[in-house]
XYZ file of C-alpha atoms in Angstrom:
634
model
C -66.708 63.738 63.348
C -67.861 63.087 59.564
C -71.166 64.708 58.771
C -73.195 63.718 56.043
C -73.445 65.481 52.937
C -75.710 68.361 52.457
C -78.001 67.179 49.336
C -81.332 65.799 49.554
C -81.038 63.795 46.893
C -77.983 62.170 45.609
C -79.146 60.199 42.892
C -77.498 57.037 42.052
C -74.593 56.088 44.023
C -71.379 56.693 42.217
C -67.866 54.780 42.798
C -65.902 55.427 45.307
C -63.921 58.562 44.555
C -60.411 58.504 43.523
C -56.819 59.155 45.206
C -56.279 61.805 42.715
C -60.323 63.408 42.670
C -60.033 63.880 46.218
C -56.317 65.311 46.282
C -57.242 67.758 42.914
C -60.889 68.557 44.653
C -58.650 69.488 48.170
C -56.533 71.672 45.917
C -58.972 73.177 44.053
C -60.574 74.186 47.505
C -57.302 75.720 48.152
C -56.276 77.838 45.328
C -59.062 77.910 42.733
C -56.640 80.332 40.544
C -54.791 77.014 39.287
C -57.322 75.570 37.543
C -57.930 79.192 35.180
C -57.122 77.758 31.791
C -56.318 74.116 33.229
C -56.397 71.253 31.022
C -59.045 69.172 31.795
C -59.618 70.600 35.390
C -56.027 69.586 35.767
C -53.096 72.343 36.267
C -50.586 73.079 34.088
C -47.071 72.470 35.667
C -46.507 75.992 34.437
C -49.339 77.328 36.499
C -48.283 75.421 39.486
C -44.889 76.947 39.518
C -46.102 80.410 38.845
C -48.130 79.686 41.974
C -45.026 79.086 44.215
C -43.398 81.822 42.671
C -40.843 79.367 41.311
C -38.526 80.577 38.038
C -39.945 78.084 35.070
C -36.464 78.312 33.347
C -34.438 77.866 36.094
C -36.861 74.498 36.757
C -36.132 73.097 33.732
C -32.317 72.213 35.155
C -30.498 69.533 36.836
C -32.622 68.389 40.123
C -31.847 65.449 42.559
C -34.151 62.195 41.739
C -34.787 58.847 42.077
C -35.955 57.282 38.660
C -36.977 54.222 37.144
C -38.926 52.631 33.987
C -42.285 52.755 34.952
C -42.117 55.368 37.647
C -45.382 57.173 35.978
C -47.850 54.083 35.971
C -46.997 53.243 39.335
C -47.512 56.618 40.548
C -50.950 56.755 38.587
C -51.600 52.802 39.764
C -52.096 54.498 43.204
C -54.560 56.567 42.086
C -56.804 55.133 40.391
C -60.336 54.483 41.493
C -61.275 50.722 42.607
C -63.218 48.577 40.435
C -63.685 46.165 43.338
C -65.398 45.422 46.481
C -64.799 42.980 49.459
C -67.591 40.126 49.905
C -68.110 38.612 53.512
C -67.442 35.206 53.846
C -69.145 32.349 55.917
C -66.222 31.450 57.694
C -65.458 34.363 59.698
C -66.858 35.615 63.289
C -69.219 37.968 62.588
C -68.736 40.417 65.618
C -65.155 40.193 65.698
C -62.843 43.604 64.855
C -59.988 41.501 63.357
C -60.233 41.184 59.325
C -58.480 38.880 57.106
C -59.124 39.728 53.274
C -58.416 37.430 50.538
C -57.453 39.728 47.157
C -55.032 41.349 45.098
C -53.114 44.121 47.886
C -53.146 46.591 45.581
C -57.222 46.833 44.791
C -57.540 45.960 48.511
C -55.627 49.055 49.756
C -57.493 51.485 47.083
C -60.871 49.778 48.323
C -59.699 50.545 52.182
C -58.653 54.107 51.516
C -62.072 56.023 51.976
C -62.898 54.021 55.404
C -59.696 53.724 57.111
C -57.597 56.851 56.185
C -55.783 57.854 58.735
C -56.837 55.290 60.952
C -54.272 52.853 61.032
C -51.394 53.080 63.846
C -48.586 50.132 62.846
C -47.929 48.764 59.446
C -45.745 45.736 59.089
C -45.313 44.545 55.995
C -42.725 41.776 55.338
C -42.935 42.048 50.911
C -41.080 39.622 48.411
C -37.324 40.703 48.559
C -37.160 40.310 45.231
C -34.368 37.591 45.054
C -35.671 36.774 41.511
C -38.210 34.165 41.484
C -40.367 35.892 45.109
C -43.022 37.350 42.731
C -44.664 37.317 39.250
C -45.530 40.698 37.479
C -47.082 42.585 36.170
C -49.744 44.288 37.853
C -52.057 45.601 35.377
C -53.598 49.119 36.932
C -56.374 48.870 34.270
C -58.563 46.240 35.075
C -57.318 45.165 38.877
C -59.623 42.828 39.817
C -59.578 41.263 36.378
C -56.714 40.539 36.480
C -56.563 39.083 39.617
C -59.405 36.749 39.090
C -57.146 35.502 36.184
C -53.772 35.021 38.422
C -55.725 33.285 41.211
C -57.662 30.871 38.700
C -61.414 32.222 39.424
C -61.732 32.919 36.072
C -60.551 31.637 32.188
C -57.299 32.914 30.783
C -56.687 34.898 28.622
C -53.398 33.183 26.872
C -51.344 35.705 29.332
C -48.681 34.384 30.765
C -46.815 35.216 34.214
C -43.585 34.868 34.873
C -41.145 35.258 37.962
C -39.403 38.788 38.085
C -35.769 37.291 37.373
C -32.084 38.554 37.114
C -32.047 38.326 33.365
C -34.608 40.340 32.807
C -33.514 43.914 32.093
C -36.284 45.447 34.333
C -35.452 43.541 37.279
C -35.263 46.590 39.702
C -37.735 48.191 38.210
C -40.500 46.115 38.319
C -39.819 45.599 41.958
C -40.213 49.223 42.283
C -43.236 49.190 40.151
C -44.848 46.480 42.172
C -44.343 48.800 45.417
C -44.607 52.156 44.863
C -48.354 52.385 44.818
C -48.844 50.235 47.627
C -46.501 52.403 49.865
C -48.459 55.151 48.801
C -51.836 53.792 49.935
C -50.190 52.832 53.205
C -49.388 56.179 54.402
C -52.732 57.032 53.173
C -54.078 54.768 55.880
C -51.381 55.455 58.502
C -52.738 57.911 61.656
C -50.902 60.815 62.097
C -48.744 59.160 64.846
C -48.284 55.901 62.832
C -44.973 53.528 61.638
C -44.700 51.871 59.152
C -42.157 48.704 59.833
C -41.000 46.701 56.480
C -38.495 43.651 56.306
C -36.081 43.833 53.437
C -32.934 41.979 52.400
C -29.900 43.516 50.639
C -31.741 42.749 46.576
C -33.851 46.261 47.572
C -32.783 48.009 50.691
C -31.309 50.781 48.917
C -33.973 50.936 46.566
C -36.550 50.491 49.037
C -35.085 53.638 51.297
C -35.194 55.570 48.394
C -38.563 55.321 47.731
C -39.937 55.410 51.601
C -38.035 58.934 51.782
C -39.932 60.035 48.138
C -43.051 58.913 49.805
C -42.894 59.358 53.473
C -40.212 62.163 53.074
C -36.237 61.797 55.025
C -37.409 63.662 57.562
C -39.492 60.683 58.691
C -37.055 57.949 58.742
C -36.808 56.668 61.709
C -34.075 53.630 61.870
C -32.624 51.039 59.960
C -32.836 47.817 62.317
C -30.578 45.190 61.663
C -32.440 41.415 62.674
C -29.863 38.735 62.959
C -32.043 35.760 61.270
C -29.667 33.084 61.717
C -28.303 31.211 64.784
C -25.966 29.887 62.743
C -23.661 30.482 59.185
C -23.893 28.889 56.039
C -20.646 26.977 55.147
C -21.653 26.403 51.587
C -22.374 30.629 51.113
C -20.253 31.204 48.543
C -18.599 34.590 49.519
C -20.264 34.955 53.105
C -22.601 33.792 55.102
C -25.653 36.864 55.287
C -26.833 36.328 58.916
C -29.095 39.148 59.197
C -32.196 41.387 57.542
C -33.268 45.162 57.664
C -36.270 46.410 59.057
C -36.665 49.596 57.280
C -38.731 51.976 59.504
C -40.748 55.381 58.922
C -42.644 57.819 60.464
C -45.984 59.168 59.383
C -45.099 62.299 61.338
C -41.668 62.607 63.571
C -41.728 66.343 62.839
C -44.059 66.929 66.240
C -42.191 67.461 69.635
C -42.105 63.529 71.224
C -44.703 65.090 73.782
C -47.302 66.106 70.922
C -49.526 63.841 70.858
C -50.331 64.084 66.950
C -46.417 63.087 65.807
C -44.788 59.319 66.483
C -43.766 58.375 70.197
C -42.056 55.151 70.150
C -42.855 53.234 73.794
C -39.694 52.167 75.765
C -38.928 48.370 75.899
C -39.625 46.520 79.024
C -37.125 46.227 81.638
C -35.811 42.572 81.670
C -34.765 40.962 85.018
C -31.003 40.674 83.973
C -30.771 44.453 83.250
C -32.157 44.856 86.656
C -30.047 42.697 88.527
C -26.768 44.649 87.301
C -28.110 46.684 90.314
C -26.691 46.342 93.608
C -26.890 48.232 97.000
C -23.288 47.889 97.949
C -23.204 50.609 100.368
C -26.718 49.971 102.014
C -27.968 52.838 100.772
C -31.473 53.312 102.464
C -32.601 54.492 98.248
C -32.296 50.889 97.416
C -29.995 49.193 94.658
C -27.635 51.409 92.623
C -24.918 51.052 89.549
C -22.090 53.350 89.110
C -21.891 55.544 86.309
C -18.839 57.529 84.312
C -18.553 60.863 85.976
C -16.327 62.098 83.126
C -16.945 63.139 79.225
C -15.445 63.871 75.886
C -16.792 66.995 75.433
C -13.597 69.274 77.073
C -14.785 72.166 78.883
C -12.093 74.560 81.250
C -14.685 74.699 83.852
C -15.349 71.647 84.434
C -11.430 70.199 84.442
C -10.960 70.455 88.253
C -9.152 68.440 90.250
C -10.816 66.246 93.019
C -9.962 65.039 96.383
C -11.089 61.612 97.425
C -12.375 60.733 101.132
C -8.960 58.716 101.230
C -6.989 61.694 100.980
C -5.631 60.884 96.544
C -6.192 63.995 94.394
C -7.624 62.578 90.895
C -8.106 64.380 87.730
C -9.545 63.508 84.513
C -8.696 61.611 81.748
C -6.538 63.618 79.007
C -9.121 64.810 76.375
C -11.977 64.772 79.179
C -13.242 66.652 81.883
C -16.160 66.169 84.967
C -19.813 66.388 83.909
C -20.580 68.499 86.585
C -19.287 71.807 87.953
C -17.813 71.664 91.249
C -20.648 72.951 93.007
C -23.198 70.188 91.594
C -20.552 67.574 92.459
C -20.569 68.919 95.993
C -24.014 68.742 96.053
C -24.041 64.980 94.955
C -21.155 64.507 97.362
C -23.478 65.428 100.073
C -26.066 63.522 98.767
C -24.354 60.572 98.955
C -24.847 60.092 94.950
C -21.096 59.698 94.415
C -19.460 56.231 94.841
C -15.719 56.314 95.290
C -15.055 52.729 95.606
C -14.686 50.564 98.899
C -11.494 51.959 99.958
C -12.397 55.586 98.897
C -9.657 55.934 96.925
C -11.308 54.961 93.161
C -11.874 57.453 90.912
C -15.382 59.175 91.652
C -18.534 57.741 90.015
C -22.035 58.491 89.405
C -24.725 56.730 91.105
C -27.884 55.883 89.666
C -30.615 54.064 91.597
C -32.691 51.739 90.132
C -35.661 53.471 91.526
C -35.017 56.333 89.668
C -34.371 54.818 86.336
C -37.071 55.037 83.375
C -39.455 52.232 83.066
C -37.954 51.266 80.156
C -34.976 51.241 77.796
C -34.741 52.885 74.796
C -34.943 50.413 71.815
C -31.231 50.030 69.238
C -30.937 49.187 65.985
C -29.374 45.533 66.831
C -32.021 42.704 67.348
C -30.113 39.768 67.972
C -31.854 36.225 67.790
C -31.826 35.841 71.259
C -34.164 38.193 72.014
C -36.534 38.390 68.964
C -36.024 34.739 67.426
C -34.808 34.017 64.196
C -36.474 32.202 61.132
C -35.786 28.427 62.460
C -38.089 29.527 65.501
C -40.494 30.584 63.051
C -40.693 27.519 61.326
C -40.539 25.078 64.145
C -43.634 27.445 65.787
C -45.558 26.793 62.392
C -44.686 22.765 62.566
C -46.463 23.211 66.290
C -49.449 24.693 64.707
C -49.521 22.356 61.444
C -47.814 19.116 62.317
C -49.598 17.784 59.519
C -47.428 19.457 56.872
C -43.749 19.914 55.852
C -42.566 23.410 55.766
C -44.587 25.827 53.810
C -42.752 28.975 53.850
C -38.634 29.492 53.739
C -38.533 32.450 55.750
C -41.329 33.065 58.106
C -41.003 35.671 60.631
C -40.878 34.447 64.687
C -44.097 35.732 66.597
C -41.476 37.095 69.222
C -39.918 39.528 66.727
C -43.543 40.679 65.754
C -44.066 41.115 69.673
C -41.336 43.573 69.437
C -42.585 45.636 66.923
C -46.107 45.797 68.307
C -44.425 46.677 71.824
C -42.733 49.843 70.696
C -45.094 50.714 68.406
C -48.717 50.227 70.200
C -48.079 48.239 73.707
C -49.451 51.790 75.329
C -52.401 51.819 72.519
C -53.879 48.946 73.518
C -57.231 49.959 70.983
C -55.309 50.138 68.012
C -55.316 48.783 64.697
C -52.392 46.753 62.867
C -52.150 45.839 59.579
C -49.773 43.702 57.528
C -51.030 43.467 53.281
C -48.300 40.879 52.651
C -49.772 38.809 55.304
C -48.071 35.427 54.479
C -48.447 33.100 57.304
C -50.583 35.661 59.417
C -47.731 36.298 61.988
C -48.809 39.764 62.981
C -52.512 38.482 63.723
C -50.911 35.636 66.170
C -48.381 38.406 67.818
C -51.297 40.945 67.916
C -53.556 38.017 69.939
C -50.876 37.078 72.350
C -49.793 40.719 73.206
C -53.606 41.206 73.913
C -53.917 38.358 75.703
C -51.061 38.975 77.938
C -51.962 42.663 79.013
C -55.374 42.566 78.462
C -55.560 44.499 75.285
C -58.037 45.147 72.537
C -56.139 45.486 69.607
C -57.063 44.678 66.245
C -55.461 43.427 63.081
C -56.151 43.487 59.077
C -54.481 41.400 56.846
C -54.636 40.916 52.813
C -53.055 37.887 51.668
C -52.945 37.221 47.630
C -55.842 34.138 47.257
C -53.962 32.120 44.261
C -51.335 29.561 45.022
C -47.764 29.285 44.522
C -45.128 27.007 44.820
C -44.878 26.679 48.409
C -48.332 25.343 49.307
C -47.482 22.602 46.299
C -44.263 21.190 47.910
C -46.079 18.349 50.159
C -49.115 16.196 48.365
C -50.458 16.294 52.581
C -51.257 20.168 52.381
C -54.937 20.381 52.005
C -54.881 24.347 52.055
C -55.548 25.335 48.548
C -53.877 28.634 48.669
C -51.796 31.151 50.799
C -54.841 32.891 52.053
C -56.450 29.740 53.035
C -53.360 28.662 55.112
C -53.187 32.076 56.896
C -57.078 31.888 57.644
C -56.130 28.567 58.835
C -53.081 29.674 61.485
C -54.851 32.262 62.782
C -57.551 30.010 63.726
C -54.992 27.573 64.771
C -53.107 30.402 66.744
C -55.990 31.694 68.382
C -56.971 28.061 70.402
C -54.062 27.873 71.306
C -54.218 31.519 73.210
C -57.462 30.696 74.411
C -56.158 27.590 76.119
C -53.104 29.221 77.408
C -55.200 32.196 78.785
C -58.594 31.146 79.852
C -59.231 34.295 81.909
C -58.990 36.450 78.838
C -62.192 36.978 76.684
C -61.078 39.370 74.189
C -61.452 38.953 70.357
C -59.682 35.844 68.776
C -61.873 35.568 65.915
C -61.747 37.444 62.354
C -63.906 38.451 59.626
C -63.205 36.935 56.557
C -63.617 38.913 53.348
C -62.956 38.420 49.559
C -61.956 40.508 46.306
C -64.589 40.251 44.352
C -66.062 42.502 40.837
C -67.887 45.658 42.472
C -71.499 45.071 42.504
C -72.721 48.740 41.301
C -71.719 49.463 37.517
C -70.446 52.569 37.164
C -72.412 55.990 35.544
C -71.764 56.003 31.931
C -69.396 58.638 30.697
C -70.309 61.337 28.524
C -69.920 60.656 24.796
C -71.023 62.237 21.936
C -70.827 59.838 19.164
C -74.946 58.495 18.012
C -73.932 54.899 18.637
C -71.808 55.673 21.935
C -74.757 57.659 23.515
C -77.357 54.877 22.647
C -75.229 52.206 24.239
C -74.923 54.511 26.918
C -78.677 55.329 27.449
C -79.331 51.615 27.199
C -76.704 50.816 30.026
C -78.314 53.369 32.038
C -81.493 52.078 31.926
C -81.197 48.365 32.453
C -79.914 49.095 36.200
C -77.199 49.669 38.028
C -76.646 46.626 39.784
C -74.860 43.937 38.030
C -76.454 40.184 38.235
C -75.694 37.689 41.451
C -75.659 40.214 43.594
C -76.291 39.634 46.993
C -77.825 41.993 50.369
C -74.866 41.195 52.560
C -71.872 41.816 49.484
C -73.555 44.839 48.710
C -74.266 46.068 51.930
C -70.215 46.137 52.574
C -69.818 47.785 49.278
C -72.093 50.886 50.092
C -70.558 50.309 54.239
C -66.823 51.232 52.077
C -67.925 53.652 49.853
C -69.910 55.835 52.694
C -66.812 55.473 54.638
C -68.015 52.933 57.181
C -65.464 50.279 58.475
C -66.035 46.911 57.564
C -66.768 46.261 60.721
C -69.422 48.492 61.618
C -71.990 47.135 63.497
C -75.706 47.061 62.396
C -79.332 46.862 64.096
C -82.742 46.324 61.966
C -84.908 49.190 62.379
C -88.419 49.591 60.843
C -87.085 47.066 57.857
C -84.027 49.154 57.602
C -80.287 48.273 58.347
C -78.896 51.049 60.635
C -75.334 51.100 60.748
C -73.400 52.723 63.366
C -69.444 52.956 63.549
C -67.356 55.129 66.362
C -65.277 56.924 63.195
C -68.098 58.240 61.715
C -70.537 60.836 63.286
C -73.796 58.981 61.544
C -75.467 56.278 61.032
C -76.196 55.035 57.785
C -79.581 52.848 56.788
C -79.736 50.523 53.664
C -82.716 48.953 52.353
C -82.571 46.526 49.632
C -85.513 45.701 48.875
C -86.859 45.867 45.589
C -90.370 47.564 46.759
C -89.701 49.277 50.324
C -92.947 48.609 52.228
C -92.284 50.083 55.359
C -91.852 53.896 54.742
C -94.445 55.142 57.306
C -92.355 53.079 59.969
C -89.636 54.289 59.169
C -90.307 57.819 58.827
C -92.271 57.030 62.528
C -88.643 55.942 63.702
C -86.761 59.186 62.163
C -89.417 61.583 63.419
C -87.932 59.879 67.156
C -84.731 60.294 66.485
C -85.367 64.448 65.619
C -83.303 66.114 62.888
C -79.588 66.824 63.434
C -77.109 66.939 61.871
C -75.717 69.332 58.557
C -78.960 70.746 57.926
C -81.177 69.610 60.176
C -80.738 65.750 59.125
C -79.134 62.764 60.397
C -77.650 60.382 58.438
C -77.672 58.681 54.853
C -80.068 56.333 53.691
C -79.220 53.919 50.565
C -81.817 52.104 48.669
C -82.818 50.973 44.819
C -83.677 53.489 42.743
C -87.498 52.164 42.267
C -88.016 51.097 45.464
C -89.963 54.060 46.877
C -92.559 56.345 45.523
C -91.650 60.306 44.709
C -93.667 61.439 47.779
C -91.798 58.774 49.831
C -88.630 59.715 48.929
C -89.685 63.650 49.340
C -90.753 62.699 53.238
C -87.852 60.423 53.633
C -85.341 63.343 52.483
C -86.700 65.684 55.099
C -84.977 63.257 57.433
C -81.720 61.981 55.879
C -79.451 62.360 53.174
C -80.696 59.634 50.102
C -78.692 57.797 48.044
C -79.772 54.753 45.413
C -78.700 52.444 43.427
């Protein structure tokens, strides 16, 4: 449970805090003797290894690493605190749990961080495979949104121009690497201690991209390399031969916990299918039900358990050369007894195992081969969009089949069925169509967030009959699409098809002025300070979700209106949190009525946080108010 923090009076309402405030503050917490004679309030290297008792010299040597031009910036890119917020738009469902943000992924993920760390249980990403024209760069870590508003068109230019990621350039890896790192990092930010992460890759990255998930998630979290065969059929014209398949790189959050601990990854079993249960039979009328036969023998040669065996026909068999029983000659006495070993209709065969099919797991465990057949491949994909938009021509090369998403969400959350998914390279909005179905089919109340890039690109400009302005206006669209479809199909279900629909926008709250020293500096600085820390245009409900993120709220925390106050409530956070807008606050003596009801609890005595302008209330007000809550303003 998060408990508010202890102050009375917070004063105006700072950013959001930093990846790396909160990781040095944690450390900090942990052993203060770092930070004697730090630079900046940031150790020295030297006084790090000194504190793991780690040789300096012998540091300075060879070490195993993965390295590329621009490693540092995307490492700091990570970091960096968000100059953003996300604006609710008109055309979402305001009640619903599902989100669908329009915005750069980057900022997005940094603006997510604070409210849904660790609270995210699949990530599927499917990112541009970097075949050399899949993405533009560069991101610019500086001024996020900014630049974002000038790739999507929502602003003027600047002259810059942006250009595909291609072969020639001598960079190509790296930028690739650039363009991910950060984002990787942010996702296991978000990822619950029993997360997955699943990513499709081709061969351009797939050694690249393993590298980097085992810096970030660490090797001892890899979990499988799945090979998806994407094509029904070869290319004749592939000019060495025909790829037929992609990699689904997958990692843990946490696979060192035993499988039964409930805070490391548990993958669920796939469902039985009807064919794998009819290779069953009950040739013997066994009163147990149907049965297979199973080797009795294997490879692993043990003395003991090389015995020779007598069959009810009266043949003495051994085993194989190199091989011996799997059970001692007491247990296979046992089983004989039992009736658990088959010798074959004659009793002569050499003896097998049987296993009944009552007796069996209710599942199989999942491979690394997923063959079209059972997952789809990307001509399913496409001819499942042209259902949804027969309107159009197709929009995306290589969309990914709603059955192969299925799969994913099965092993991953089919047993969670109040969990969140999230795919930031949301494309078509696959995942939010699998996520619907799989709730729709076993009742489920799963939720999804995706973050699609709101500028177009050459795919929505192939067909003049494509009225969807950009890529995030198409997957808005499918999901809608996708979701009357369900509702048709399953009329008995009344679960959550809708989404909220939210945009990258310029944070409203300016931030504090730093601290300079300079005569001219420190008047521009007083005079920021004092014209107000809201910027103009503003609006109740964009800056609502902006203090919602920064406080730690989901975005889709629920509110009622209490004495002229929003009170905000969300399961993940053990508070409720009341903003008040208003430019004069009439209402105190109601609302310090209501909080008088409510009785103090809480750290110190007090329950909850309560935003408002800085003018809005009176000294004494604010004094009475603070006996109550925790007050913040802007």
């Amino acid at each position: 449970m998060t408990t508010p923090p202890n102050t009375q009076d917070n004063g105006p309402l700072d950013n959001p805090t930093g990846l790396f405030a909160e990781r040095l503050a944690a450390l900090r917490q942990l052993a203060p003797e770092l930070f004697a004679g730090s630079r900046d309030g940031v150790p020295t290297v030297a006084a790090i290894q000194a504190f793991l008792g780690e040789d300096e010299s012998a540091a300075k040597g060879e070490v195993f690493e993965f390295s590329w031009v621009g490693k540092a910036e995307a490492k700091r890119g990570a970091g960096l605190t968000p100059t953003g917020t996300l604006v609710p738009q008109a055309d979402g469902v305001a009640e619903s749990q599902n989100l669908i943000i329009e915005g750069d992924n980057l900022e997005v993920l940094r603006i997510l961080r604070k409210s849904y760390a660790g609270q995210i249980k699949l990530i599927y990403i499917d990112p541009p495979y970097n075949t050399g024209n899949d993405f533009v760069y560069p991101d610019n870590y500086a001024e996020p949104v900014a630049e974002y508003l000038r790739r999507s068109g929502k602003v003027d230019g600047d002259g810059r121009q942006l250009t595909a990621n291609t072969r020639a350039d001598g960079r190509f890896h790296s930028k690739w690497l650039t363009m991910m790192y950060p984002r990787l990092v942010l996702a296991r930010e978000l990822l619950r201690e029993d997360g997955v992460i699943f990513i499709s890759i081709d061969d351009n990255e797939v050694h690249n991209l393993r590298a980097i998930m085992n810096e970030i998630f660490g090797e001892e979290n890899f979990v499988a390399s799945v090979v998806w065969q994407k094509k029904f059929s070869p290319q004749n014209d592939a000019t060495y031969m025909s790829d037929m398949h992609d990699y689904i790189i997958v990692f843990a959050k946490n696979t060192k916990q035993k499988r039964t601990d409930e805070h490391g990854l548990t993958l669920n079993l796939l469902p039985r299918t009807s064919a794998q249960d009819n290779l069953y039979t009950n040739r013997d009328n066994d009163k147990r039900g149907p049965w297979q036969s199973d080797n009795l023998t294997v490879k692993s040669y043990s003395a003991k358990y090389d015995y020779p065996i007598t069959t009810p026909s009266g043949r003495e068999v051994h085993p194989s050369k190199g091989t011996c029983w799997r059970v001692s000659r007491e247990r296979l006495d046992e089983l004989v007894a039992d009736n658990r070993i088959w010798f074959g209709e004659d009793g002569g065969n050499v003896p097998r195992l049987k296993r009944f099919l009552s007796e069996v797991q209710d599942g199989v465990v999942p491979t690394t081969w997923w063959p079209y057949e059972t997952v789809g491949h990307n001509q399913e994909a496409k001819q499942e969009l042209k259902k949804l938009f027969p309107e159009t021509d197709d929009i995306f090369d290589t969309p990914k089949p709603v059955r192969l998403l299925k799969r994913i969400l099965e092993l991953s959350m089919r047993t969670d069925k109040s969990a969140i998914a999230m795919d930031f390279f949301a494309g078509s909005g696959t995942l939010a169509h699998a996520v619907m179905e799989l709730n729709a089919q076993d009742d489920g109340n799963r939720a999804f967030i995706l973050v699609q890039e709101g500028f177009a690109r050459e795919a929505t400009e192939r067909d003049a009959r494509i009225t969807f302005p950009t890529i995030a206006a198409f997957t808005r669209e499918r999901v809608r699409r996708a979701a009357t479809k369900l509702q048709a199909a399953h009329p008995m279900f009344d679960g959550d098809f809708g989404f909220q629909s939210f945009t990258l926008a310029p944070a409203h709250i300016r931030p504090l002025p730093r601290r300079t020293y300079g005569d001219a500096d420190m008047q521009a600085a007083m005079t920021d300070m004092f014209a107000g820390r809201l910027h103009d245009g503003w609006t109740v409900d964009g800056l609502a979700s902006e203090l919602l993120l920064s406080e730690g709220f989901p975005l889709t925390s629920t509110y009622t209106v209490v004495a002229g106050w929003r009170m905000y409530t969300a399961a993940e956070v053990g508070y409720p949190l009341y903003i008040n807008l208003d430019h004069t606050i009439a209402s105190v003596a109601e609302f310090l009525t209501y909080l008088a009801q409510r009785g103090r609890v809480g750290v110190n005595k007090r329950h909850g946080v309560a935003i408002f302008q800085d003018s809005a209330m009176t000294t004494a007000n604010r004094v009475n108010v603070a006996e109550y809550v925790t007050i913040k303003t802007v």
